[in-house]
XYZ file of C-alpha atoms in Angstrom:
678
model
C 176.093 51.279 119.361
C 178.496 52.048 116.533
C 175.849 50.774 114.110
C 173.842 53.967 114.669
C 176.794 55.952 113.287
C 176.297 54.194 109.964
C 174.442 56.715 107.712
C 172.027 54.084 106.449
C 170.967 53.401 110.066
C 169.742 56.954 110.534
C 168.137 56.936 107.081
C 166.322 53.704 107.998
C 165.056 55.266 111.230
C 163.634 58.214 109.265
C 162.104 55.793 106.757
C 160.475 53.749 109.542
C 159.123 56.904 111.177
C 157.497 57.862 107.866
C 155.774 54.464 107.578
C 154.482 54.727 111.164
C 153.090 58.237 110.653
C 151.338 57.237 107.415
C 149.888 54.076 109.024
C 148.513 55.645 112.211
C 147.500 59.110 110.948
C 146.613 58.259 107.312
C 147.333 61.732 105.887
C 145.867 62.948 102.615
C 147.828 61.336 99.712
C 148.038 64.637 97.783
C 149.591 66.338 100.819
C 152.099 63.490 101.228
C 153.219 63.620 97.592
C 153.532 67.414 97.757
C 155.717 67.235 100.865
C 157.864 64.523 99.256
C 158.400 66.744 96.200
C 159.395 69.696 98.412
C 161.748 67.490 100.470
C 163.341 66.085 97.298
C 163.881 69.560 95.812
C 165.374 70.857 99.081
C 167.640 67.817 99.339
C 168.817 68.205 95.716
C 169.630 71.886 96.181
C 171.453 71.176 99.456
C 173.420 68.327 97.843
C 174.726 70.420 94.958
C 175.532 73.393 97.182
C 177.228 71.201 99.795
C 179.820 70.195 97.218
C 181.189 73.706 97.567
C 180.990 73.386 101.377
C 178.714 76.419 101.663
C 175.902 74.621 103.470
C 176.427 73.426 107.012
C 176.473 69.566 106.950
C 173.887 69.597 109.765
C 171.301 71.018 107.401
C 172.206 68.485 104.720
C 171.829 65.651 107.233
C 168.473 67.011 108.378
C 167.206 67.213 104.791
C 168.442 63.671 104.148
C 166.418 62.380 107.095
C 163.434 64.464 106.005
C 163.622 62.922 102.526
C 163.844 59.419 104.049
C 160.811 60.260 106.185
C 158.924 61.453 103.084
C 159.830 58.301 101.139
C 158.630 56.137 104.023
C 155.328 58.011 104.257
C 154.785 57.912 100.493
C 155.728 54.251 100.291
C 153.140 53.322 102.911
C 150.448 55.384 101.151
C 151.258 53.771 97.775
C 151.077 50.281 99.235
C 147.833 50.918 101.115
C 145.293 49.301 98.814
C 142.351 51.219 100.279
C 143.742 54.418 98.715
C 143.664 52.881 95.216
C 140.577 53.899 93.262
C 140.343 50.462 91.610
C 140.100 48.672 94.957
C 136.818 46.827 95.409
C 135.873 48.760 98.554
C 135.208 51.789 96.321
C 132.659 49.860 94.232
C 129.137 51.209 94.583
C 127.073 49.276 97.114
C 129.726 46.582 97.558
C 128.597 45.876 101.146
C 124.867 46.465 100.628
C 123.769 43.744 98.210
C 125.049 40.583 96.474
C 127.499 41.019 93.596
C 129.079 38.722 91.034
C 132.722 38.718 92.075
C 135.457 37.226 89.895
C 138.558 36.193 91.874
C 141.825 34.249 91.598
C 142.984 32.047 94.468
C 146.362 33.196 95.795
C 146.891 31.388 99.125
C 145.333 28.564 101.164
C 144.857 29.336 104.843
C 144.161 27.120 107.840
C 140.592 25.829 107.650
C 138.115 26.618 110.397
C 135.548 24.204 111.804
C 133.000 25.095 109.121
C 134.890 26.758 106.256
C 137.848 26.290 103.952
C 139.601 29.646 103.829
C 141.543 31.274 100.995
C 143.126 34.632 100.283
C 141.937 35.590 96.783
C 142.687 38.441 94.389
C 139.659 40.336 93.067
C 139.524 40.692 89.262
C 135.999 42.008 88.681
C 132.946 43.108 90.617
C 129.927 42.615 88.346
C 131.197 44.086 85.052
C 133.773 46.516 86.490
C 137.487 45.778 86.666
C 138.625 45.895 90.294
C 141.620 44.931 92.388
C 142.354 44.022 95.979
C 142.645 41.075 98.348
C 139.654 39.470 100.007
C 139.193 36.526 102.396
C 137.050 33.788 100.862
C 135.224 31.359 103.199
C 133.849 28.264 101.451
C 131.517 26.175 103.588
C 132.752 22.592 103.907
C 130.750 19.827 102.252
C 131.021 16.058 102.274
C 133.357 16.037 99.262
C 135.639 18.789 100.547
C 137.693 19.321 97.383
C 140.311 22.076 97.889
C 140.913 24.512 95.046
C 144.320 24.884 93.421
C 146.314 28.097 93.634
C 145.650 30.155 90.499
C 142.087 28.864 90.022
C 139.588 31.457 88.738
C 136.235 31.551 90.527
C 132.995 33.448 90.045
C 130.977 33.948 93.226
C 127.604 35.583 93.702
C 127.670 36.732 97.297
C 127.624 39.616 99.727
C 130.928 41.148 100.778
C 131.159 41.673 104.528
C 133.368 44.447 105.835
C 135.861 43.581 108.571
C 134.373 44.254 111.985
C 136.298 45.689 114.956
C 136.716 43.783 118.218
C 133.379 43.486 120.021
C 134.767 43.130 123.560
C 137.454 45.124 125.431
C 141.073 43.975 125.041
C 139.977 41.334 122.549
C 142.197 40.367 119.600
C 141.122 42.664 116.771
C 140.889 40.247 113.841
C 139.503 42.949 111.543
C 142.559 45.137 112.123
C 144.798 42.130 111.623
C 143.223 41.451 108.222
C 143.499 45.117 107.314
C 147.229 44.876 107.979
C 147.270 42.097 105.381
C 145.446 44.439 102.934
C 142.248 42.410 103.289
C 139.253 44.688 103.847
C 136.335 42.263 103.498
C 135.233 38.618 103.502
C 133.098 36.527 101.204
C 131.024 33.508 102.310
C 129.773 30.917 99.813
C 128.709 27.295 99.387
C 130.499 25.143 96.836
C 127.268 24.997 94.813
C 127.275 28.809 94.524
C 130.740 28.925 92.970
C 131.457 28.725 89.256
C 134.965 27.399 88.605
C 136.849 28.820 85.637
C 138.379 26.503 83.041
C 141.723 28.351 82.963
C 144.219 28.329 85.829
C 146.584 31.296 86.184
C 150.019 29.681 86.085
C 152.322 32.167 87.792
C 155.138 31.682 90.292
C 152.599 31.103 93.113
C 150.973 28.309 91.120
C 154.205 26.478 90.365
C 155.560 26.718 93.924
C 152.228 25.440 95.234
C 152.320 22.523 92.779
C 155.876 21.715 93.885
C 154.856 21.700 97.568
C 151.877 19.500 96.728
C 154.111 17.100 94.803
C 156.541 16.846 97.738
C 153.728 16.209 100.207
C 152.085 13.529 98.054
C 155.358 11.714 97.532
C 155.934 11.695 101.290
C 152.376 10.454 101.891
C 153.141 7.469 99.619
C 155.739 6.363 102.151
C 152.942 6.207 104.762
C 154.404 9.162 106.655
C 152.374 9.710 109.843
C 150.048 12.692 109.366
C 151.002 14.654 112.521
C 154.723 14.236 111.917
C 154.326 15.081 108.229
C 152.536 18.350 109.034
C 155.306 19.346 111.449
C 157.952 18.431 108.833
C 156.227 20.588 106.231
C 156.147 23.487 108.705
C 159.818 23.040 109.676
C 161.163 22.757 106.139
C 158.589 24.466 103.908
C 157.043 26.965 106.340
C 153.487 25.728 105.770
C 151.551 25.488 109.061
C 147.994 25.191 107.727
C 147.448 21.549 108.638
C 149.164 21.344 112.037
C 146.721 20.394 114.777
C 145.919 23.062 117.389
C 147.136 20.722 120.142
C 150.644 20.486 118.650
C 150.825 24.259 118.125
C 149.729 24.766 121.743
C 152.513 22.443 122.954
C 155.124 24.350 120.954
C 153.804 27.660 122.322
C 153.901 26.495 125.951
C 157.385 25.041 125.504
C 158.689 28.301 123.970
C 159.505 26.657 120.649
C 156.743 27.904 118.339
C 159.340 29.928 116.388
C 160.791 26.761 114.845
C 157.451 26.029 113.145
C 157.839 29.088 110.915
C 160.787 29.402 108.577
C 163.107 32.080 109.950
C 166.790 33.014 110.211
C 167.573 29.720 111.932
C 166.329 27.786 108.913
C 167.724 30.062 106.187
C 171.108 30.229 107.940
C 171.237 26.442 107.910
C 170.364 26.377 104.180
C 173.243 28.802 103.534
C 175.711 26.651 105.494
C 174.406 23.460 103.901
C 174.681 24.733 100.299
C 178.110 26.264 101.054
C 179.245 22.852 102.361
C 178.004 21.100 99.213
C 179.860 23.618 97.012
C 183.241 23.111 98.711
C 184.664 21.141 95.735
C 184.345 24.277 93.565
C 187.682 26.070 93.150
C 188.132 29.340 95.045
C 189.032 31.220 91.871
C 187.207 34.395 90.900
C 185.048 32.495 88.418
C 184.430 29.590 90.798
C 183.450 31.902 93.658
C 181.055 33.769 91.365
C 179.391 30.501 90.283
C 179.065 29.472 93.963
C 177.462 32.839 94.770
C 174.915 32.463 91.978
C 174.040 28.932 93.120
C 173.709 30.044 96.765
C 171.495 33.035 95.898
C 169.349 30.875 93.594
C 169.018 28.233 96.334
C 167.963 30.796 98.928
C 165.496 32.439 96.532
C 164.028 29.061 95.519
C 163.631 28.032 99.132
C 161.924 31.356 99.880
C 159.459 30.863 97.020
C 158.673 27.286 98.043
C 158.124 28.441 101.652
C 155.488 30.904 100.466
C 157.408 34.216 100.877
C 156.179 34.780 104.420
C 157.566 37.889 106.176
C 160.072 35.873 108.217
C 161.198 34.032 105.075
C 161.625 37.245 103.092
C 163.611 38.868 105.872
C 165.894 35.899 106.352
C 166.454 35.232 102.643
C 167.248 38.893 101.994
C 169.634 39.197 104.954
C 171.556 35.981 104.249
C 171.742 36.889 100.571
C 173.673 39.987 101.605
C 175.844 37.850 103.866
C 176.597 35.574 100.894
C 177.484 38.575 98.725
C 179.774 39.843 101.488
C 181.467 36.413 101.608
C 181.969 36.550 97.824
C 183.500 40.038 97.997
C 185.710 38.778 100.854
C 184.885 41.821 102.962
C 184.193 41.874 106.663
C 180.442 42.370 106.518
C 179.078 44.286 109.510
C 176.065 42.175 110.368
C 174.182 45.184 111.786
C 174.496 46.913 108.419
C 173.297 43.742 106.718
C 170.306 43.674 109.022
C 169.443 47.290 108.218
C 169.842 46.859 104.458
C 167.633 43.757 104.450
C 164.990 45.569 106.525
C 165.078 48.628 104.272
C 164.743 46.597 101.082
C 161.881 44.452 102.451
C 159.946 47.488 103.694
C 160.481 49.322 100.396
C 158.709 46.432 98.674
C 156.171 45.699 101.420
C 155.947 48.344 104.197
C 153.019 46.539 105.865
C 155.497 43.886 107.085
C 156.574 46.391 109.733
C 153.289 45.700 111.565
C 153.591 41.921 111.299
C 154.261 40.429 114.755
C 156.527 37.703 113.356
C 158.571 40.280 111.449
C 159.020 42.402 114.586
C 159.963 39.436 116.781
C 162.434 38.135 114.182
C 164.319 41.399 113.852
C 164.356 42.081 117.580
C 165.604 38.545 118.276
C 168.354 38.828 115.661
C 169.437 42.232 116.928
C 169.730 41.065 120.541
C 171.561 37.865 119.541
C 174.136 39.945 117.684
C 174.318 42.684 120.319
C 173.834 40.931 123.659
C 175.013 37.357 123.134
C 178.753 38.232 122.980
C 178.371 39.967 126.361
C 176.664 36.926 127.893
C 179.242 34.560 126.357
C 182.075 36.452 128.121
C 180.577 35.691 131.546
C 182.037 32.176 131.396
C 184.586 30.500 129.105
C 184.184 26.684 129.357
C 187.319 24.778 128.394
C 185.434 21.659 127.393
C 184.262 21.822 123.781
C 180.923 20.103 124.360
C 180.126 22.259 127.397
C 181.103 25.349 125.402
C 178.731 24.282 122.583
C 175.766 24.065 124.930
C 176.829 27.306 126.674
C 176.736 29.058 123.278
C 173.235 27.722 122.665
C 172.132 28.887 126.113
C 173.541 32.414 125.683
C 171.975 32.750 122.241
C 168.639 31.596 123.673
C 168.825 34.007 126.604
C 169.833 36.934 124.373
C 166.935 36.298 122.002
C 164.488 35.792 124.874
C 165.562 38.946 126.709
C 165.065 40.932 123.521
C 161.706 39.466 122.566
C 160.241 39.011 126.057
C 158.579 42.465 126.356
C 157.193 42.238 122.816
C 155.931 38.663 123.360
C 154.180 39.562 126.616
C 152.678 42.692 125.016
C 151.131 40.676 122.149
C 150.458 37.278 123.737
C 150.392 38.025 127.514
C 152.144 34.778 128.372
C 155.702 33.556 128.963
C 157.102 29.980 128.754
C 159.392 29.686 131.767
C 161.222 26.611 130.455
C 162.304 28.179 127.134
C 165.999 27.685 127.947
C 165.489 23.958 128.598
C 163.623 23.679 125.297
C 166.372 25.376 123.300
C 169.163 23.402 124.965
C 167.474 20.140 123.969
C 165.939 20.860 120.565
C 168.505 23.063 118.793
C 171.143 20.294 118.493
C 168.342 17.896 117.593
C 166.912 20.389 115.079
C 170.213 20.457 113.193
C 169.835 16.756 112.433
C 166.168 17.181 111.476
C 166.915 20.119 109.147
C 169.735 18.273 107.361
C 167.640 15.142 106.946
C 164.495 17.113 106.139
C 166.050 19.205 103.371
C 167.528 16.071 101.804
C 164.177 14.243 101.931
C 162.251 17.234 100.530
C 164.707 17.666 97.633
C 164.496 13.964 96.779
C 160.685 14.098 97.053
C 160.646 16.945 94.517
C 162.298 14.548 92.033
C 160.043 11.596 92.930
C 162.883 9.861 94.757
C 162.049 9.195 98.397
C 163.966 6.315 99.990
C 161.689 4.799 102.610
C 164.458 4.541 105.227
C 165.184 8.308 104.946
C 161.481 9.194 105.183
C 161.020 6.929 108.213
C 164.142 8.342 109.846
C 162.735 11.860 109.461
C 159.354 10.715 110.761
C 160.911 9.181 113.886
C 163.051 12.259 114.529
C 159.999 14.524 114.413
C 158.021 12.053 116.548
C 160.746 12.280 119.228
C 160.836 16.083 118.854
C 157.071 16.312 119.402
C 157.309 14.067 122.473
C 160.061 16.228 123.967
C 158.044 19.401 123.312
C 154.906 17.817 124.779
C 156.786 16.766 127.937
C 158.137 20.286 128.502
C 154.774 21.922 127.732
C 152.986 19.634 130.204
C 154.823 21.279 133.122
C 152.165 23.992 133.379
C 153.584 25.490 136.601
C 156.221 27.227 134.460
C 153.743 28.678 131.952
C 152.862 32.205 133.054
C 149.595 33.383 131.460
C 147.339 36.426 131.431
C 150.174 38.849 132.191
C 148.895 42.461 132.051
C 151.186 44.602 129.892
C 150.457 47.834 128.010
C 152.331 50.001 125.500
C 153.792 52.261 128.215
C 155.283 49.216 129.947
C 156.625 47.947 126.633
C 158.516 51.151 125.859
C 159.818 51.678 129.402
C 161.023 48.054 129.698
C 162.903 48.255 126.395
C 164.477 51.537 127.508
C 165.544 49.824 130.746
C 166.990 46.763 128.953
C 168.908 48.802 126.369
C 170.283 51.256 128.949
C 171.404 48.407 131.241
C 173.147 46.516 128.419
C 174.905 49.697 127.281
C 176.192 50.212 130.825
C 177.353 46.595 131.180
C 179.181 46.685 127.844
C 181.327 49.662 128.839
C 180.716 50.900 132.396
C 180.981 54.652 132.917
C 179.299 57.304 135.047
C 177.209 58.658 132.144
C 176.003 55.184 131.195
C 175.197 54.384 134.804
C 173.205 57.641 135.006
C 171.327 56.592 131.847
C 170.487 53.205 133.376
C 169.291 54.841 136.602
C 167.115 57.274 134.649
C 165.625 54.294 132.783
C 164.822 52.631 136.131
C 163.119 55.828 137.329
C 161.096 56.067 134.110
C 159.992 52.443 134.529
C 158.943 53.132 138.119
C 157.032 56.235 137.070
C 155.290 54.214 134.328
C 154.384 51.475 136.810
C 152.973 53.799 139.472
C 151.215 56.018 136.937
C 149.492 53.013 135.353
C 148.292 51.677 138.685
C 147.234 55.130 139.916
C 145.205 55.643 136.717
C 143.555 52.233 137.075
C 142.850 52.784 140.765
C 140.954 56.024 140.055
C 138.706 54.578 137.340
C 135.112 53.420 137.730
C 133.122 51.881 134.906
C 130.326 49.446 134.087
C 130.688 47.173 131.053
C 127.984 45.361 129.096
C 129.840 42.718 127.110
C 128.953 41.388 123.685
C 127.993 37.868 124.798
C 125.781 35.794 122.473
C 124.465 33.148 124.840
C 124.382 34.852 128.230
C 124.285 38.359 129.593
C 127.609 39.470 131.050
C 127.933 42.737 132.987
C 131.038 43.785 134.919
C 131.316 46.644 137.389
C 134.878 47.850 138.012
C 135.989 50.078 140.872
C 139.735 50.553 140.505
C 141.299 47.087 140.368
C 138.256 45.358 141.881
C 135.661 43.874 139.538
C 132.158 42.646 140.393
C 130.570 40.272 137.913
C 126.798 40.291 137.272
C 125.581 37.207 135.395
C 123.400 34.115 135.672
C 124.396 31.087 137.771
C 125.952 29.024 134.957
C 128.222 31.903 133.890
C 129.204 32.715 137.458
C 130.390 29.140 137.994
C 132.473 29.156 134.797
C 133.742 32.740 135.126
C 137.400 31.648 135.273
C 137.068 30.165 131.771
C 135.229 33.135 130.266
C 137.577 34.581 127.640
C 136.012 38.094 127.289
C 136.076 38.509 131.079
C 139.679 37.250 131.347
C 140.794 39.667 128.623
C 139.038 42.534 130.394
C 140.655 41.758 133.755
C 144.081 41.413 132.163
C 143.809 44.584 130.104
C 142.797 46.635 133.128
C 145.266 45.121 135.647
C 142.199 44.025 137.617
C 140.938 41.067 139.616
C 137.510 39.505 140.077
C 136.589 40.173 143.709
C 132.875 39.341 143.814
C 130.121 37.594 141.855
C 126.443 38.494 141.952
C 123.435 36.904 140.331
C 121.990 39.196 137.681
C 119.160 41.345 139.049
C 116.596 43.417 137.186
C 117.832 46.668 138.709
C 121.389 47.982 139.126
C 122.717 51.293 140.383
C 126.023 52.674 139.158
C 127.545 56.106 139.566
C 124.152 57.799 140.052
C 122.559 55.917 137.128
C 119.552 53.616 137.471
C 119.947 50.601 135.153
C 116.939 48.405 134.351
C 117.592 44.919 132.919
C 114.725 43.344 130.975
C 115.130 39.623 130.248
C 113.126 37.016 128.330
C 110.226 37.192 130.797
C 109.510 40.752 129.694
C 108.490 41.782 133.229
C 109.386 45.300 134.312
C 108.163 47.824 136.901
C 106.122 50.728 135.569
C 106.729 53.116 138.459
C 110.446 53.827 137.877
C 112.269 56.014 135.377
C 115.543 54.209 134.504
C 118.450 56.090 132.993
C 119.589 53.042 130.992
C 117.695 49.933 129.916
C 119.571 46.734 128.987
C 117.589 44.187 126.961
C 118.605 40.517 127.009
C 117.221 37.222 125.672
C 114.726 38.912 123.266
C 111.791 39.756 125.584
C 108.449 39.805 123.758
C 106.993 43.169 124.780
C 105.323 46.153 123.157
C 108.540 48.087 122.759
C 106.982 51.428 121.810
C 104.672 51.345 124.843
C 107.618 50.385 127.051
C 109.569 53.460 125.927
C 106.606 55.731 126.487
C 106.082 54.390 130.019
C 109.709 54.220 131.263
C 111.203 57.089 129.175
C 114.831 55.878 129.385
C 117.790 58.027 128.334
C 119.589 55.105 126.685
C 118.687 51.631 125.384
C 121.310 48.850 125.189
C 120.734 45.455 123.545
C 123.356 42.746 124.030
C 124.100 39.921 121.610
C 121.696 37.471 123.299
C 118.814 39.175 121.452
C 117.675 38.195 117.947
C 119.040 40.493 115.241
C 115.640 40.989 113.631
C 114.182 42.090 116.960
C 117.077 44.491 117.511
C 116.449 46.120 114.109
C 112.830 46.794 115.127
C 113.956 48.223 118.472
C 116.500 50.444 116.778
C 113.872 51.858 114.394
C 111.512 52.554 117.312
C 114.269 54.277 119.317
C 115.104 56.422 116.299
C 111.444 57.421 116.070
C 111.339 58.262 119.797
C 114.758 60.025 119.586
C 116.332 57.734 122.185
C 119.957 56.564 121.677
C 120.229 52.844 120.877
C 123.358 50.715 121.303
C 123.563 47.176 119.912
C 126.649 45.312 121.136
C 126.378 43.001 118.108
C 127.019 45.985 115.792
C 128.904 48.531 117.884
C 130.619 46.234 120.377
C 130.612 46.443 124.171
C 128.878 49.289 126.016
C 130.856 51.253 128.593
C 129.351 53.515 131.246
C 131.789 55.668 133.183
């Protein structure tokens, strides 16, 4: 790990730590700026004194890391839009009533079943100048005309704040949007939108127009829609129109990474442009011209691909590689990786929390660090065999590195990933070469039909191969329970083991054994904690009531007959079982009375029938029973009232007001999420 001895590596670690602290703890901005000023002053004093060698270098190094930490913290605070006073979330009553919101369309997202979705920039709220990003949902109509990037819109609508996950272990879409600096959503019909006459023609507008031009020229060649959408994803990084079935196939085959532009694609662009520029003389002037053309090509490709996190990372890193090639210096690729990461996070620190960004960097690191070790295990003499062995070792290195992170986020693992990569990577080289050529020609309105059809057939074959691999469902491992403690302990184990294999020694063996012990402690501690837990969950289920009782790893489901039969397909229940390392051991038809941990739980359904001679601790209302709620509370005198999402919202509001009057706690799963009783 000589890379860690590089000063910038330690500075980057301090910078990353600062971003993480600012993101998770959200300290007061004034305190952060004050600490940065103190750290900068201390660093400056130490720097000038250290020239005379009076200060111990240890102190200077510590202050350097402290300054890097302060810059990281400050950078995250500065780039957190919610701290900016002009952000729309600080507008008075923004979430309480309709406002006239003026926006500019920045990015088109994948449409849902009912809405076209855009990321828009806020310009004004009513008559006040505001800023920020918001998610605009436009209900589809029969005409379904998409808006161009840069279009100005005026919308009279309510802004809805992002809501947290309503069920345990559910994907938190609100937090995901917040990571994208989107704090609210707007919903509108086309008839409620006033379209501005002026379009903002910035770099986003022109790159969008260029992509649209390329797509339309390809459509004129009668390019099959499914293959065209995959081609646009492979070459231009735009996945909005790919069908869910194709994406699912790529996920199950372990090849979804090729649908987003990453290092594989940008590296090919670098090699392709370098090959085209071979006729240029290798003089100082000729090399400089080649460098400018390469950097311009990479930057142009990044803009056309929409500047996604993976694109930014790859373009930045390979730009440094190109500069290193021009300077004719042996560029340490680990240093290049660190510099590209540092520059990207200086501009956009929120990328650190992007799953694709994390997976890309981890994959690249393990390819560079682990693949040479795997390649040494066998040295094939045959050139073709050696080529496929290199592909296999690269695939295994990347998969070993990203496996814990992938399971942590997605809880599934494609077992045939190595077969997929062995088959598609050589094939992908042909597709990329042909695809880039076709896209460039399409940008100039020159699309030879035979080239377009060749690309279409190549992608058709690629999709068939992916579909065949994905159809072998026995090798797709799903719903794998994995928490943060497992993630950290597994990475510690992998890194310690690789360090020992690279240069075996007693100390490194001891480190690997300690990592194994830590993993075992994590495993047994997790299962001991789960085994000693008891809880009852009322889920946020709109159509049916869903109650789960967990005793250690064993879960009993209480629901109606239809839900009991389809329990294996119930997503909230599956997420709950997976997140708690549990299994469904019994199913019971929902009764009107439950007992849990000394608590008497009364369930009142649509019939509105309830006993008057009991005093329940908790009452759960389902299916909007028509009863005199105030009289019910006076008769039963419960300690807690819970209403799940199967009740009408208007009825729940009345219940909540009555509970407030009677001073009884009220919990609506539609507003507060699931209810847990321990």
